[in-house]
Amino acid sequence: MEPGQEISVDLERGKTLIVRYVASSEPHEDGTRTVFFELNGQPRSVRVPDRAQVAQRAPARKAEAGNPRHVGAPMPGTVATVTTVAGAKVARGDVLLTLEAIENADRRARRE
């Protein structure tokens, strides 16, 4: 897409998203770019892989499958609250923390 170009995405009858491409950043060291766009008029940004680039540094570590000391997150974000303390017994399904993901992306877009 070219800057300023819009597309409509029909999710279901009566639900349409309007996406307007604004710009993209220069490549980051990890081989990604930040893409700036508007979603139904609201500014958004997302970091996406640029397959035409070669990463200058390794990507951030992820939680290792099967490692009980690692806790994975469903999305990148900022830890907003922690609802447990070190050493507390927790069970599967207990809330340990909350993440802010969209707000974090909005703050990052304003900084860049």
C-alpha positions as a printed NumPy array, in Angstrom:
array([[  0.   ,   0.   ,   0.   ],
       [  1.024,   3.593,  -0.517],
       [  0.809,   6.2  ,   2.294],
       [ -2.749,   7.489,   2.569],
       [ -4.286,   4.457,   0.844],
       [ -7.306,   2.887,   2.584],
       [ -8.862,  -0.539,   2.475],
       [-12.11 ,  -1.882,   3.921],
       [-12.176,  -5.23 ,   5.682],
       [-15.604,  -6.816,   6.157],
       [-15.56 ,  -8.939,   9.308],
       [-19.214,  -9.898,   9.11 ],
       [-22.457,  -8.307,   8.014],
       [-22.53 ,  -4.774,   9.438],
       [-18.955,  -4.893,  10.787],
       [-16.373,  -3.26 ,   8.558],
       [-12.887,  -2.077,   9.466],
       [-11.357,   0.855,   7.617],
       [ -7.546,   0.586,   7.562],
       [ -5.496,   3.546,   6.317],
       [ -1.754,   3.054,   5.828],
       [  0.25 ,   6.02 ,   7.147],
       [  3.963,   5.088,   7.027],
       [  6.577,   2.574,   8.088],
       [  9.846,   3.066,   9.928],
       [ 13.338,   2.31 ,   8.777],
       [ 14.36 ,  -1.292,   9.567],
       [ 15.136,  -2.049,  13.214],
       [ 18.218,  -4.088,  14.219],
       [ 16.089,  -7.21 ,  14.704],
       [ 14.891,  -7.177,  11.068],
       [ 11.463,  -5.671,  11.814],
       [  9.799,  -2.38 ,  10.907],
       [  7.14 ,  -0.396,  12.721],
       [  4.081,   0.116,  10.529],
       [  1.877,   3.107,  11.366],
       [ -1.779,   2.998,  10.336],
       [ -5.231,   4.17 ,  11.323],
       [ -7.905,   1.666,  12.257],
       [-11.349,   3.264,  11.964],
       [ -9.655,   6.653,  12.416],
       [ -7.638,   5.681,  15.495],
       [ -3.815,   5.778,  15.169],
       [ -2.123,   2.417,  15.687],
       [  1.278,   0.87 ,  15.127],
       [  2.56 ,  -2.656,  14.918],
       [  6.045,  -4.091,  14.589],
       [  6.264,  -6.61 ,  11.761],
       [  9.048,  -8.752,  10.271],
       [ 10.604,  -7.316,   7.123],
       [ 11.599, -10.429,   5.207],
       [ 13.731,  -8.345,   2.84 ],
       [ 16.042,  -7.421,   5.761],
       [ 18.698,  -9.415,   7.568],
       [ 18.529,  -9.022,  11.351],
       [ 21.598,  -7.336,  12.866],
       [ 20.874,  -8.884,  16.291],
       [ 19.074, -11.948,  17.568],
       [ 15.35 , -11.66 ,  18.392],
       [ 14.273, -11.378,  22.028],
       [ 14.179, -14.659,  23.926],
       [ 10.855, -16.398,  24.27 ],
       [  9.582, -18.722,  26.967],
       [ 10.958, -22.219,  26.521],
       [  8.327, -24.926,  26.145],
       [  8.517, -27.361,  29.036],
       [ 10.551, -25.012,  31.278],
       [  8.488, -24.549,  34.47 ],
       [ 10.482, -21.398,  35.337],
       [  9.344, -19.601,  32.153],
       [  5.928, -18.008,  31.732],
       [  4.922, -17.052,  28.201],
       [  2.707, -14.102,  27.276],
       [ -0.005, -14.224,  24.614],
       [  1.254, -10.938,  23.089],
       [  4.016,  -8.358,  23.504],
       [  3.175,  -5.714,  26.064],
       [  3.96 ,  -4.044,  29.368],
       [  3.326,  -5.627,  32.762],
       [  0.621,  -3.399,  34.303],
       [ -0.041,  -5.163,  37.618],
       [  1.374,  -8.109,  39.542],
       [ -1.208,  -9.936,  41.664],
       [  1.025, -12.404,  43.487],
       [  4.245, -12.328,  45.502],
       [  7.487, -14.279,  45.252],
       [  7.203, -17.666,  46.924],
       [  3.384, -17.771,  46.896],
       [  1.766, -21.038,  45.845],
       [ -0.167, -20.647,  42.616],
       [ -2.275, -23.036,  40.62 ],
       [ -2.987, -23.333,  36.917],
       [ -5.479, -20.619,  35.975],
       [ -4.535, -18.203,  38.793],
       [ -4.042, -14.605,  37.673],
       [ -0.375, -13.697,  38.14 ],
       [ -0.246, -10.375,  36.324],
       [ -1.965,  -8.23 ,  33.74 ],
       [ -0.489,  -6.924,  30.503],
       [ -1.167,  -3.67 ,  28.682],
       [ -0.586,  -4.309,  25.012],
       [ -2.53 ,  -1.792,  22.931],
       [ -1.82 ,   1.104,  25.265],
       [  1.862,   0.215,  25.1  ],
       [  1.762,   0.26 ,  21.28 ],
       [  0.039,   3.655,  21.329],
       [  2.702,   5.109,  23.672],
       [  5.507,   3.688,  21.507],
       [  3.923,   5.179,  18.365],
       [  3.834,   8.627,  19.981],
       [  7.53 ,   8.341,  20.963],
       [  8.696,   7.232,  17.496]])
